[in-house]
Amino acid sequence: ALTRGGRYAEAARTYVQVLREDPDWPSARNELQAVGQRGVDRLLDEAEAAAADDAYEAAVDTLDTLDALREAAASVGVDLTVPADYSAFRNETVRAAADQLIAIGRQAEEAGSWRGAIDAYERARRYVQQEARLVMLDTAQARTSLQWAADDMDRQHYRAAHERAALDGFVGDDVQL
């Protein structure tokens, strides 16, 4: 039923569960190989389409689903393959997701949308693997928090400014208004 509906990844996960419970189930391994490979192929197509549409976060989420499916199949002895350039595509997509979110953060920061900037920078952390880029994100988030607190001060929202600074670790708990 799942395969007729084109839900190959879901069908593959069902076969994995069957094989975990009964590794000798007739034909389950062959069925998992067939529908699992279709699921991998479809997920890869979806990820490539999302990346082509500049929806890099969605593309990485789809690649994560693909990797989880492959790992689940491997746990019961079934190897689902990906193209030789998969690793490069994945790395490029992850980097593009980080770059896109950092750009969104900068645009939000320039517009004075402090929450939007901080959220974008925080989401970018998931995709950043280099220590230097993580330090850059720390700096951007600190700068944004300080700008937000300064904005609160300019509007005479002193308690909000203090809470913003305390929340982000710029003021200790012992500082009183």
Short mmCIF file of N, CA and C in Angstrom, two decimals:
data_model
loop_
_atom_site.label_atom_id
_atom_site.label_comp_id
_atom_site.label_asym_id
_atom_site.label_seq_id
_atom_site.Cartn_x
_atom_site.Cartn_y
_atom_site.Cartn_z
N ALA A 1 0.82 -1.19 0.00
CA ALA A 1 0.00 0.00 0.00
C ALA A 1 0.86 1.25 0.00
N LEU A 2 1.91 1.25 0.81
CA LEU A 2 2.77 2.43 0.87
C LEU A 2 3.52 2.64 -0.45
N THR A 3 3.94 1.55 -1.07
CA THR A 3 4.67 1.71 -2.33
C THR A 3 3.76 2.16 -3.45
N ARG A 4 2.51 1.72 -3.44
CA ARG A 4 1.57 2.18 -4.46
C ARG A 4 1.32 3.68 -4.35
N GLY A 5 1.42 4.19 -3.14
CA GLY A 5 1.25 5.62 -2.91
C GLY A 5 2.54 6.40 -3.11
N GLY A 6 3.61 5.72 -3.50
CA GLY A 6 4.88 6.40 -3.72
C GLY A 6 5.62 6.74 -2.44
N ARG A 7 5.20 6.15 -1.34
CA ARG A 7 5.81 6.43 -0.03
C ARG A 7 6.90 5.39 0.25
N TYR A 8 7.92 5.43 -0.58
CA TYR A 8 8.96 4.40 -0.55
C TYR A 8 9.78 4.44 0.74
N ALA A 9 10.14 5.61 1.19
CA ALA A 9 10.96 5.70 2.41
C ALA A 9 10.19 5.14 3.60
N GLU A 10 8.91 5.46 3.68
CA GLU A 10 8.09 4.95 4.77
C GLU A 10 7.96 3.42 4.68
N ALA A 11 7.77 2.93 3.48
CA ALA A 11 7.69 1.47 3.28
C ALA A 11 9.01 0.82 3.69
N ALA A 12 10.12 1.45 3.32
CA ALA A 12 11.43 0.90 3.68
C ALA A 12 11.60 0.83 5.19
N ARG A 13 11.17 1.87 5.89
CA ARG A 13 11.27 1.87 7.36
C ARG A 13 10.42 0.74 7.95
N THR A 14 9.30 0.43 7.33
CA THR A 14 8.47 -0.68 7.78
C THR A 14 9.21 -2.00 7.61
N TYR A 15 9.87 -2.18 6.47
CA TYR A 15 10.66 -3.40 6.26
C TYR A 15 11.82 -3.50 7.24
N VAL A 16 12.43 -2.38 7.56
CA VAL A 16 13.51 -2.39 8.56
C VAL A 16 12.96 -2.90 9.88
N GLN A 17 11.81 -2.39 10.29
CA GLN A 17 11.20 -2.82 11.54
C GLN A 17 10.88 -4.32 11.51
N VAL A 18 10.36 -4.78 10.39
CA VAL A 18 10.05 -6.21 10.25
C VAL A 18 11.33 -7.03 10.40
N LEU A 19 12.41 -6.61 9.75
CA LEU A 19 13.67 -7.35 9.81
C LEU A 19 14.31 -7.29 11.20
N ARG A 20 14.10 -6.22 11.91
CA ARG A 20 14.62 -6.15 13.29
C ARG A 20 13.89 -7.15 14.18
N GLU A 21 12.60 -7.31 13.94
CA GLU A 21 11.82 -8.25 14.74
C GLU A 21 12.00 -9.69 14.30
N ASP A 22 12.17 -9.90 13.00
CA ASP A 22 12.34 -11.25 12.46
C ASP A 22 13.30 -11.20 11.28
N PRO A 23 14.60 -11.36 11.55
CA PRO A 23 15.62 -11.24 10.49
C PRO A 23 15.47 -12.26 9.36
N ASP A 24 14.69 -13.30 9.57
CA ASP A 24 14.52 -14.33 8.55
C ASP A 24 13.22 -14.20 7.77
N TRP A 25 12.53 -13.09 7.90
CA TRP A 25 11.25 -12.89 7.21
C TRP A 25 11.49 -13.05 5.71
N PRO A 26 10.71 -13.93 5.07
CA PRO A 26 10.91 -14.18 3.64
C PRO A 26 10.73 -12.92 2.80
N SER A 27 11.63 -12.68 1.95
CA SER A 27 11.63 -11.61 0.94
C SER A 27 11.72 -10.18 1.50
N ALA A 28 11.72 -10.01 2.82
CA ALA A 28 11.75 -8.65 3.39
C ALA A 28 13.04 -7.91 3.01
N ARG A 29 14.14 -8.62 3.00
CA ARG A 29 15.42 -7.99 2.67
C ARG A 29 15.42 -7.51 1.21
N ASN A 30 14.91 -8.35 0.32
CA ASN A 30 14.85 -7.96 -1.10
C ASN A 30 13.88 -6.80 -1.30
N GLU A 31 12.76 -6.84 -0.61
CA GLU A 31 11.78 -5.75 -0.71
C GLU A 31 12.38 -4.45 -0.15
N LEU A 32 13.10 -4.57 0.98
CA LEU A 32 13.74 -3.38 1.55
C LEU A 32 14.75 -2.80 0.57
N GLN A 33 15.52 -3.66 -0.07
CA GLN A 33 16.50 -3.19 -1.04
C GLN A 33 15.81 -2.42 -2.17
N ALA A 34 14.72 -2.96 -2.67
CA ALA A 34 14.03 -2.34 -3.81
C ALA A 34 13.33 -1.04 -3.41
N VAL A 35 12.49 -1.08 -2.40
CA VAL A 35 11.75 0.14 -2.05
C VAL A 35 12.66 1.16 -1.36
N GLY A 36 13.64 0.65 -0.62
CA GLY A 36 14.58 1.57 0.04
C GLY A 36 15.39 2.36 -0.98
N GLN A 37 15.82 1.68 -2.04
CA GLN A 37 16.58 2.38 -3.07
C GLN A 37 15.70 3.42 -3.77
N ARG A 38 14.45 3.06 -4.02
CA ARG A 38 13.52 4.05 -4.61
C ARG A 38 13.34 5.23 -3.67
N GLY A 39 13.25 4.94 -2.38
CA GLY A 39 13.11 6.01 -1.39
C GLY A 39 14.32 6.92 -1.38
N VAL A 40 15.51 6.34 -1.40
CA VAL A 40 16.74 7.13 -1.44
C VAL A 40 16.76 7.99 -2.70
N ASP A 41 16.45 7.39 -3.84
CA ASP A 41 16.46 8.13 -5.10
C ASP A 41 15.46 9.29 -5.07
N ARG A 42 14.28 9.03 -4.55
CA ARG A 42 13.25 10.09 -4.49
C ARG A 42 13.68 11.20 -3.52
N LEU A 43 14.22 10.83 -2.36
CA LEU A 43 14.69 11.84 -1.41
C LEU A 43 15.81 12.68 -2.00
N LEU A 44 16.70 12.04 -2.73
CA LEU A 44 17.78 12.79 -3.36
C LEU A 44 17.23 13.76 -4.40
N ASP A 45 16.26 13.30 -5.19
CA ASP A 45 15.61 14.20 -6.17
C ASP A 45 14.97 15.40 -5.46
N GLU A 46 14.29 15.14 -4.33
CA GLU A 46 13.65 16.22 -3.58
C GLU A 46 14.69 17.20 -3.04
N ALA A 47 15.80 16.68 -2.53
CA ALA A 47 16.85 17.54 -1.99
C ALA A 47 17.47 18.39 -3.10
N GLU A 48 17.70 17.78 -4.25
CA GLU A 48 18.27 18.52 -5.37
C GLU A 48 17.32 19.61 -5.85
N ALA A 49 16.02 19.30 -5.88
CA ALA A 49 15.03 20.30 -6.28
C ALA A 49 14.97 21.45 -5.27
N ALA A 50 15.02 21.12 -3.98
CA ALA A 50 14.99 22.16 -2.95
C ALA A 50 16.23 23.05 -3.06
N ALA A 51 17.38 22.44 -3.28
CA ALA A 51 18.62 23.22 -3.41
C ALA A 51 18.57 24.10 -4.66
N ALA A 52 18.01 23.58 -5.74
CA ALA A 52 17.88 24.37 -6.97
C ALA A 52 16.96 25.57 -6.76
N ASP A 53 16.02 25.45 -5.81
CA ASP A 53 15.10 26.55 -5.48
C ASP A 53 15.65 27.42 -4.36
N ASP A 54 16.92 27.23 -3.99
CA ASP A 54 17.57 27.97 -2.90
C ASP A 54 16.91 27.71 -1.54
N ALA A 55 16.25 26.59 -1.38
CA ALA A 55 15.65 26.20 -0.11
C ALA A 55 16.61 25.22 0.57
N TYR A 56 17.76 25.77 0.97
CA TYR A 56 18.86 24.92 1.45
C TYR A 56 18.55 24.22 2.78
N GLU A 57 17.85 24.89 3.69
CA GLU A 57 17.50 24.22 4.94
C GLU A 57 16.62 23.01 4.67
N ALA A 58 15.64 23.17 3.80
CA ALA A 58 14.76 22.05 3.45
C ALA A 58 15.57 20.95 2.77
N ALA A 59 16.51 21.33 1.93
CA ALA A 59 17.34 20.34 1.25
C ALA A 59 18.16 19.54 2.26
N VAL A 60 18.75 20.22 3.23
CA VAL A 60 19.54 19.50 4.24
C VAL A 60 18.64 18.61 5.09
N ASP A 61 17.45 19.08 5.44
CA ASP A 61 16.52 18.23 6.19
C ASP A 61 16.20 16.96 5.41
N THR A 62 16.01 17.10 4.11
CA THR A 62 15.71 15.93 3.27
C THR A 62 16.93 15.00 3.21
N LEU A 63 18.11 15.57 3.11
CA LEU A 63 19.32 14.75 3.11
C LEU A 63 19.50 14.03 4.44
N ASP A 64 19.13 14.68 5.53
CA ASP A 64 19.19 14.02 6.84
C ASP A 64 18.24 12.82 6.87
N THR A 65 17.06 12.98 6.29
CA THR A 65 16.09 11.88 6.21
C THR A 65 16.67 10.75 5.37
N LEU A 66 17.29 11.10 4.26
CA LEU A 66 17.92 10.11 3.37
C LEU A 66 19.01 9.35 4.14
N ASP A 67 19.87 10.07 4.84
CA ASP A 67 20.95 9.42 5.59
C ASP A 67 20.40 8.51 6.69
N ALA A 68 19.34 8.94 7.35
CA ALA A 68 18.72 8.11 8.40
C ALA A 68 18.14 6.83 7.81
N LEU A 69 17.55 6.94 6.63
CA LEU A 69 17.01 5.76 5.95
C LEU A 69 18.14 4.79 5.61
N ARG A 70 19.22 5.32 5.06
CA ARG A 70 20.35 4.45 4.72
C ARG A 70 20.94 3.78 5.96
N GLU A 71 21.03 4.53 7.04
CA GLU A 71 21.56 3.98 8.29
C GLU A 71 20.64 2.89 8.84
N ALA A 72 19.34 3.13 8.80
CA ALA A 72 18.39 2.12 9.28
C ALA A 72 18.48 0.84 8.45
N ALA A 73 18.57 0.98 7.13
CA ALA A 73 18.69 -0.19 6.26
C ALA A 73 20.00 -0.92 6.54
N ALA A 74 21.08 -0.18 6.71
CA ALA A 74 22.38 -0.80 6.99
C ALA A 74 22.35 -1.57 8.31
N SER A 75 21.53 -1.10 9.27
CA SER A 75 21.46 -1.78 10.56
C SER A 75 20.88 -3.19 10.45
N VAL A 76 20.20 -3.47 9.34
CA VAL A 76 19.68 -4.83 9.11
C VAL A 76 20.36 -5.49 7.91
N GLY A 77 21.51 -4.95 7.54
CA GLY A 77 22.33 -5.57 6.51
C GLY A 77 21.98 -5.25 5.07
N VAL A 78 21.26 -4.16 4.84
CA VAL A 78 20.91 -3.77 3.47
C VAL A 78 21.59 -2.45 3.14
N ASP A 79 22.34 -2.45 2.04
CA ASP A 79 23.07 -1.26 1.63
C ASP A 79 22.28 -0.51 0.55
N LEU A 80 21.90 0.71 0.89
CA LEU A 80 21.22 1.58 -0.08
C LEU A 80 22.27 2.57 -0.59
N THR A 81 22.40 2.66 -1.89
CA THR A 81 23.50 3.44 -2.46
C THR A 81 23.08 4.86 -2.84
N VAL A 82 24.10 5.70 -2.91
CA VAL A 82 23.95 7.08 -3.39
C VAL A 82 25.00 7.29 -4.46
N PRO A 83 24.83 8.31 -5.29
CA PRO A 83 25.83 8.57 -6.33
C PRO A 83 27.20 8.92 -5.73
N ALA A 84 28.22 8.76 -6.52
CA ALA A 84 29.59 9.01 -6.07
C ALA A 84 29.78 10.44 -5.59
N ASP A 85 29.04 11.38 -6.16
CA ASP A 85 29.21 12.79 -5.78
C ASP A 85 28.29 13.22 -4.64
N TYR A 86 27.63 12.25 -3.99
CA TYR A 86 26.68 12.59 -2.92
C TYR A 86 27.34 13.39 -1.80
N SER A 87 28.48 12.95 -1.33
CA SER A 87 29.14 13.63 -0.22
C SER A 87 29.45 15.08 -0.57
N ALA A 88 29.93 15.31 -1.78
CA ALA A 88 30.23 16.68 -2.21
C ALA A 88 28.94 17.51 -2.27
N PHE A 89 27.88 16.93 -2.82
CA PHE A 89 26.59 17.63 -2.89
C PHE A 89 26.09 17.97 -1.49
N ARG A 90 26.19 17.01 -0.58
CA ARG A 90 25.74 17.24 0.78
C ARG A 90 26.53 18.37 1.43
N ASN A 91 27.85 18.32 1.33
CA ASN A 91 28.69 19.36 1.92
C ASN A 91 28.39 20.73 1.32
N GLU A 92 28.22 20.80 0.01
CA GLU A 92 27.89 22.07 -0.65
C GLU A 92 26.54 22.60 -0.17
N THR A 93 25.58 21.72 0.00
CA THR A 93 24.24 22.12 0.43
C THR A 93 24.25 22.61 1.87
N VAL A 94 24.98 21.92 2.72
CA VAL A 94 25.11 22.34 4.12
C VAL A 94 25.76 23.72 4.19
N ARG A 95 26.82 23.91 3.42
CA ARG A 95 27.50 25.21 3.42
C ARG A 95 26.56 26.30 2.87
N ALA A 96 25.81 25.99 1.84
CA ALA A 96 24.88 26.97 1.27
C ALA A 96 23.79 27.34 2.29
N ALA A 97 23.34 26.37 3.08
CA ALA A 97 22.34 26.66 4.12
C ALA A 97 22.92 27.63 5.15
N ALA A 98 24.16 27.38 5.56
CA ALA A 98 24.81 28.29 6.52
C ALA A 98 24.98 29.67 5.92
N ASP A 99 25.48 29.74 4.69
CA ASP A 99 25.70 31.03 4.03
C ASP A 99 24.39 31.80 3.90
N GLN A 100 23.34 31.10 3.53
CA GLN A 100 22.04 31.75 3.35
C GLN A 100 21.52 32.31 4.67
N LEU A 101 21.63 31.54 5.74
CA LEU A 101 21.14 32.00 7.04
C LEU A 101 21.98 33.15 7.58
N ILE A 102 23.27 33.10 7.35
CA ILE A 102 24.13 34.21 7.79
C ILE A 102 23.75 35.48 7.03
N ALA A 103 23.48 35.36 5.74
CA ALA A 103 23.06 36.52 4.95
C ALA A 103 21.71 37.05 5.44
N ILE A 104 20.80 36.16 5.77
CA ILE A 104 19.50 36.57 6.32
C ILE A 104 19.71 37.29 7.65
N GLY A 105 20.60 36.77 8.47
CA GLY A 105 20.91 37.41 9.75
C GLY A 105 21.46 38.81 9.56
N ARG A 106 22.38 38.95 8.62
CA ARG A 106 22.95 40.28 8.36
C ARG A 106 21.90 41.26 7.86
N GLN A 107 21.04 40.80 6.96
CA GLN A 107 19.97 41.68 6.45
C GLN A 107 19.03 42.09 7.58
N ALA A 108 18.68 41.15 8.44
CA ALA A 108 17.79 41.45 9.56
C ALA A 108 18.48 42.43 10.52
N GLU A 109 19.75 42.21 10.73
CA GLU A 109 20.52 43.10 11.61
C GLU A 109 20.54 44.52 11.05
N GLU A 110 20.81 44.65 9.76
CA GLU A 110 20.83 45.96 9.12
C GLU A 110 19.47 46.65 9.18
N ALA A 111 18.40 45.85 9.19
CA ALA A 111 17.04 46.41 9.25
C ALA A 111 16.60 46.67 10.70
N GLY A 112 17.45 46.32 11.66
CA GLY A 112 17.08 46.51 13.06
C GLY A 112 16.12 45.46 13.56
N SER A 113 16.01 44.36 12.86
CA SER A 113 15.16 43.25 13.29
C SER A 113 16.03 42.30 14.12
N TRP A 114 16.22 42.68 15.38
CA TRP A 114 17.18 41.98 16.23
C TRP A 114 16.81 40.51 16.43
N ARG A 115 15.55 40.23 16.74
CA ARG A 115 15.13 38.85 16.96
C ARG A 115 15.35 38.02 15.70
N GLY A 116 15.00 38.58 14.54
CA GLY A 116 15.19 37.86 13.28
C GLY A 116 16.66 37.56 13.02
N ALA A 117 17.52 38.53 13.34
CA ALA A 117 18.96 38.33 13.14
C ALA A 117 19.49 37.23 14.06
N ILE A 118 19.14 37.33 15.33
CA ILE A 118 19.64 36.33 16.29
C ILE A 118 19.12 34.94 15.92
N ASP A 119 17.84 34.85 15.54
CA ASP A 119 17.28 33.55 15.15
C ASP A 119 18.00 32.97 13.93
N ALA A 120 18.27 33.80 12.94
CA ALA A 120 18.96 33.32 11.74
C ALA A 120 20.37 32.85 12.08
N TYR A 121 21.08 33.62 12.90
CA TYR A 121 22.43 33.22 13.29
C TYR A 121 22.40 31.92 14.08
N GLU A 122 21.43 31.78 14.96
CA GLU A 122 21.33 30.56 15.76
C GLU A 122 21.02 29.35 14.87
N ARG A 123 20.12 29.51 13.93
CA ARG A 123 19.81 28.41 13.00
C ARG A 123 21.02 28.04 12.15
N ALA A 124 21.84 29.03 11.82
CA ALA A 124 23.03 28.78 10.99
C ALA A 124 24.03 27.86 11.71
N ARG A 125 24.04 27.89 13.03
CA ARG A 125 25.00 27.07 13.80
C ARG A 125 24.91 25.58 13.43
N ARG A 126 23.71 25.12 13.14
CA ARG A 126 23.54 23.70 12.80
C ARG A 126 24.36 23.31 11.58
N TYR A 127 24.61 24.26 10.72
CA TYR A 127 25.25 23.97 9.44
C TYR A 127 26.72 24.36 9.39
N VAL A 128 27.21 24.99 10.44
CA VAL A 128 28.60 25.47 10.46
C VAL A 128 29.48 24.43 11.13
N GLN A 129 30.55 24.07 10.45
CA GLN A 129 31.44 23.05 10.98
C GLN A 129 32.83 23.58 11.33
N GLN A 130 33.17 24.75 10.81
CA GLN A 130 34.50 25.29 11.06
C GLN A 130 34.47 26.21 12.28
N GLU A 131 35.48 26.06 13.12
CA GLU A 131 35.58 26.85 14.35
C GLU A 131 35.59 28.35 14.05
N ALA A 132 36.29 28.77 13.01
CA ALA A 132 36.36 30.20 12.68
C ALA A 132 34.98 30.76 12.35
N ARG A 133 34.17 30.00 11.67
CA ARG A 133 32.81 30.46 11.35
C ARG A 133 31.92 30.47 12.59
N LEU A 134 32.14 29.54 13.51
CA LEU A 134 31.38 29.55 14.77
C LEU A 134 31.74 30.80 15.58
N VAL A 135 33.01 31.16 15.59
CA VAL A 135 33.44 32.39 16.28
C VAL A 135 32.79 33.60 15.61
N MET A 136 32.71 33.60 14.28
CA MET A 136 32.05 34.69 13.56
C MET A 136 30.59 34.78 13.97
N LEU A 137 29.92 33.63 14.12
CA LEU A 137 28.52 33.63 14.55
C LEU A 137 28.39 34.15 15.98
N ASP A 138 29.32 33.76 16.86
CA ASP A 138 29.32 34.28 18.23
C ASP A 138 29.40 35.80 18.21
N THR A 139 30.33 36.31 17.40
CA THR A 139 30.52 37.76 17.30
C THR A 139 29.27 38.44 16.75
N ALA A 140 28.68 37.87 15.73
CA ALA A 140 27.47 38.46 15.14
C ALA A 140 26.32 38.47 16.14
N GLN A 141 26.16 37.38 16.88
CA GLN A 141 25.08 37.33 17.87
C GLN A 141 25.34 38.31 19.01
N ALA A 142 26.57 38.41 19.45
CA ALA A 142 26.90 39.37 20.52
C ALA A 142 26.65 40.80 20.03
N ARG A 143 27.11 41.10 18.85
CA ARG A 143 26.91 42.44 18.28
C ARG A 143 25.42 42.76 18.18
N THR A 144 24.64 41.80 17.70
CA THR A 144 23.20 42.00 17.56
C THR A 144 22.54 42.21 18.92
N SER A 145 22.91 41.41 19.89
CA SER A 145 22.34 41.56 21.24
C SER A 145 22.67 42.93 21.82
N LEU A 146 23.90 43.38 21.63
CA LEU A 146 24.28 44.69 22.14
C LEU A 146 23.55 45.81 21.41
N GLN A 147 23.37 45.65 20.11
CA GLN A 147 22.61 46.65 19.35
C GLN A 147 21.16 46.68 19.82
N TRP A 148 20.62 45.51 20.10
CA TRP A 148 19.24 45.42 20.59
C TRP A 148 19.12 46.11 21.95
N ALA A 149 20.08 45.84 22.84
CA ALA A 149 20.07 46.48 24.15
C ALA A 149 20.23 48.00 24.01
N ALA A 150 21.10 48.45 23.12
CA ALA A 150 21.28 49.89 22.90
C ALA A 150 20.00 50.51 22.35
N ASP A 151 19.33 49.81 21.48
CA ASP A 151 18.06 50.28 20.94
C ASP A 151 17.03 50.41 22.07
N ASP A 152 16.99 49.42 22.96
CA ASP A 152 16.10 49.49 24.12
C ASP A 152 16.46 50.70 25.00
N MET A 153 17.73 50.95 25.19
CA MET A 153 18.17 52.10 25.99
C MET A 153 17.71 53.40 25.33
N ASP A 154 17.90 53.51 24.02
CA ASP A 154 17.49 54.72 23.30
C ASP A 154 16.00 54.98 23.45
N ARG A 155 15.21 53.93 23.56
CA ARG A 155 13.76 54.06 23.70
C ARG A 155 13.36 54.15 25.18
N GLN A 156 14.38 54.24 26.05
CA GLN A 156 14.19 54.33 27.50
C GLN A 156 13.49 53.10 28.07
N HIS A 157 13.77 51.99 27.47
CA HIS A 157 13.29 50.70 27.98
C HIS A 157 14.45 50.06 28.73
N TYR A 158 14.78 50.64 29.88
CA TYR A 158 15.99 50.26 30.60
C TYR A 158 15.94 48.82 31.13
N ARG A 159 14.79 48.44 31.65
CA ARG A 159 14.68 47.07 32.16
C ARG A 159 14.87 46.06 31.02
N ALA A 160 14.25 46.32 29.87
CA ALA A 160 14.40 45.42 28.72
C ALA A 160 15.86 45.36 28.28
N ALA A 161 16.54 46.52 28.29
CA ALA A 161 17.96 46.53 27.91
C ALA A 161 18.78 45.72 28.89
N HIS A 162 18.51 45.90 30.18
CA HIS A 162 19.24 45.14 31.20
C HIS A 162 18.97 43.64 31.06
N GLU A 163 17.69 43.28 30.88
CA GLU A 163 17.35 41.86 30.74
C GLU A 163 17.98 41.27 29.48
N ARG A 164 18.00 42.03 28.39
CA ARG A 164 18.63 41.56 27.16
C ARG A 164 20.12 41.31 27.41
N ALA A 165 20.79 42.26 28.06
CA ALA A 165 22.22 42.10 28.33
C ALA A 165 22.48 40.95 29.29
N ALA A 166 21.64 40.82 30.32
CA ALA A 166 21.81 39.73 31.28
C ALA A 166 21.54 38.38 30.63
N LEU A 167 20.50 38.31 29.80
CA LEU A 167 20.14 37.08 29.12
C LEU A 167 21.28 36.59 28.24
N ASP A 168 21.95 37.51 27.59
CA ASP A 168 23.02 37.15 26.68
C ASP A 168 24.39 37.13 27.34
N GLY A 169 24.42 37.30 28.68
CA GLY A 169 25.65 37.13 29.42
C GLY A 169 26.57 38.35 29.45
N PHE A 170 26.05 39.52 29.10
CA PHE A 170 26.90 40.71 29.11
C PHE A 170 26.88 41.44 30.43
N VAL A 171 25.89 41.14 31.27
CA VAL A 171 25.76 41.76 32.58
C VAL A 171 25.53 40.63 33.57
N GLY A 172 26.22 40.68 34.71
CA GLY A 172 26.05 39.65 35.72
C GLY A 172 24.73 39.79 36.45
N ASP A 173 24.35 38.73 37.15
CA ASP A 173 23.09 38.74 37.90
C ASP A 173 23.11 39.72 39.06
N ASP A 174 24.32 40.11 39.50
CA ASP A 174 24.41 40.99 40.66
C ASP A 174 24.19 42.46 40.32
N VAL A 175 24.06 42.80 39.04
CA VAL A 175 23.83 44.19 38.65
C VAL A 175 22.34 44.49 38.80
N GLN A 176 22.05 45.53 39.57
CA GLN A 176 20.67 45.92 39.81
C GLN A 176 20.37 47.24 39.14
N LEU A 177 19.13 47.43 38.77
CA LEU A 177 18.69 48.71 38.19
C LEU A 177 18.37 49.69 39.28
#
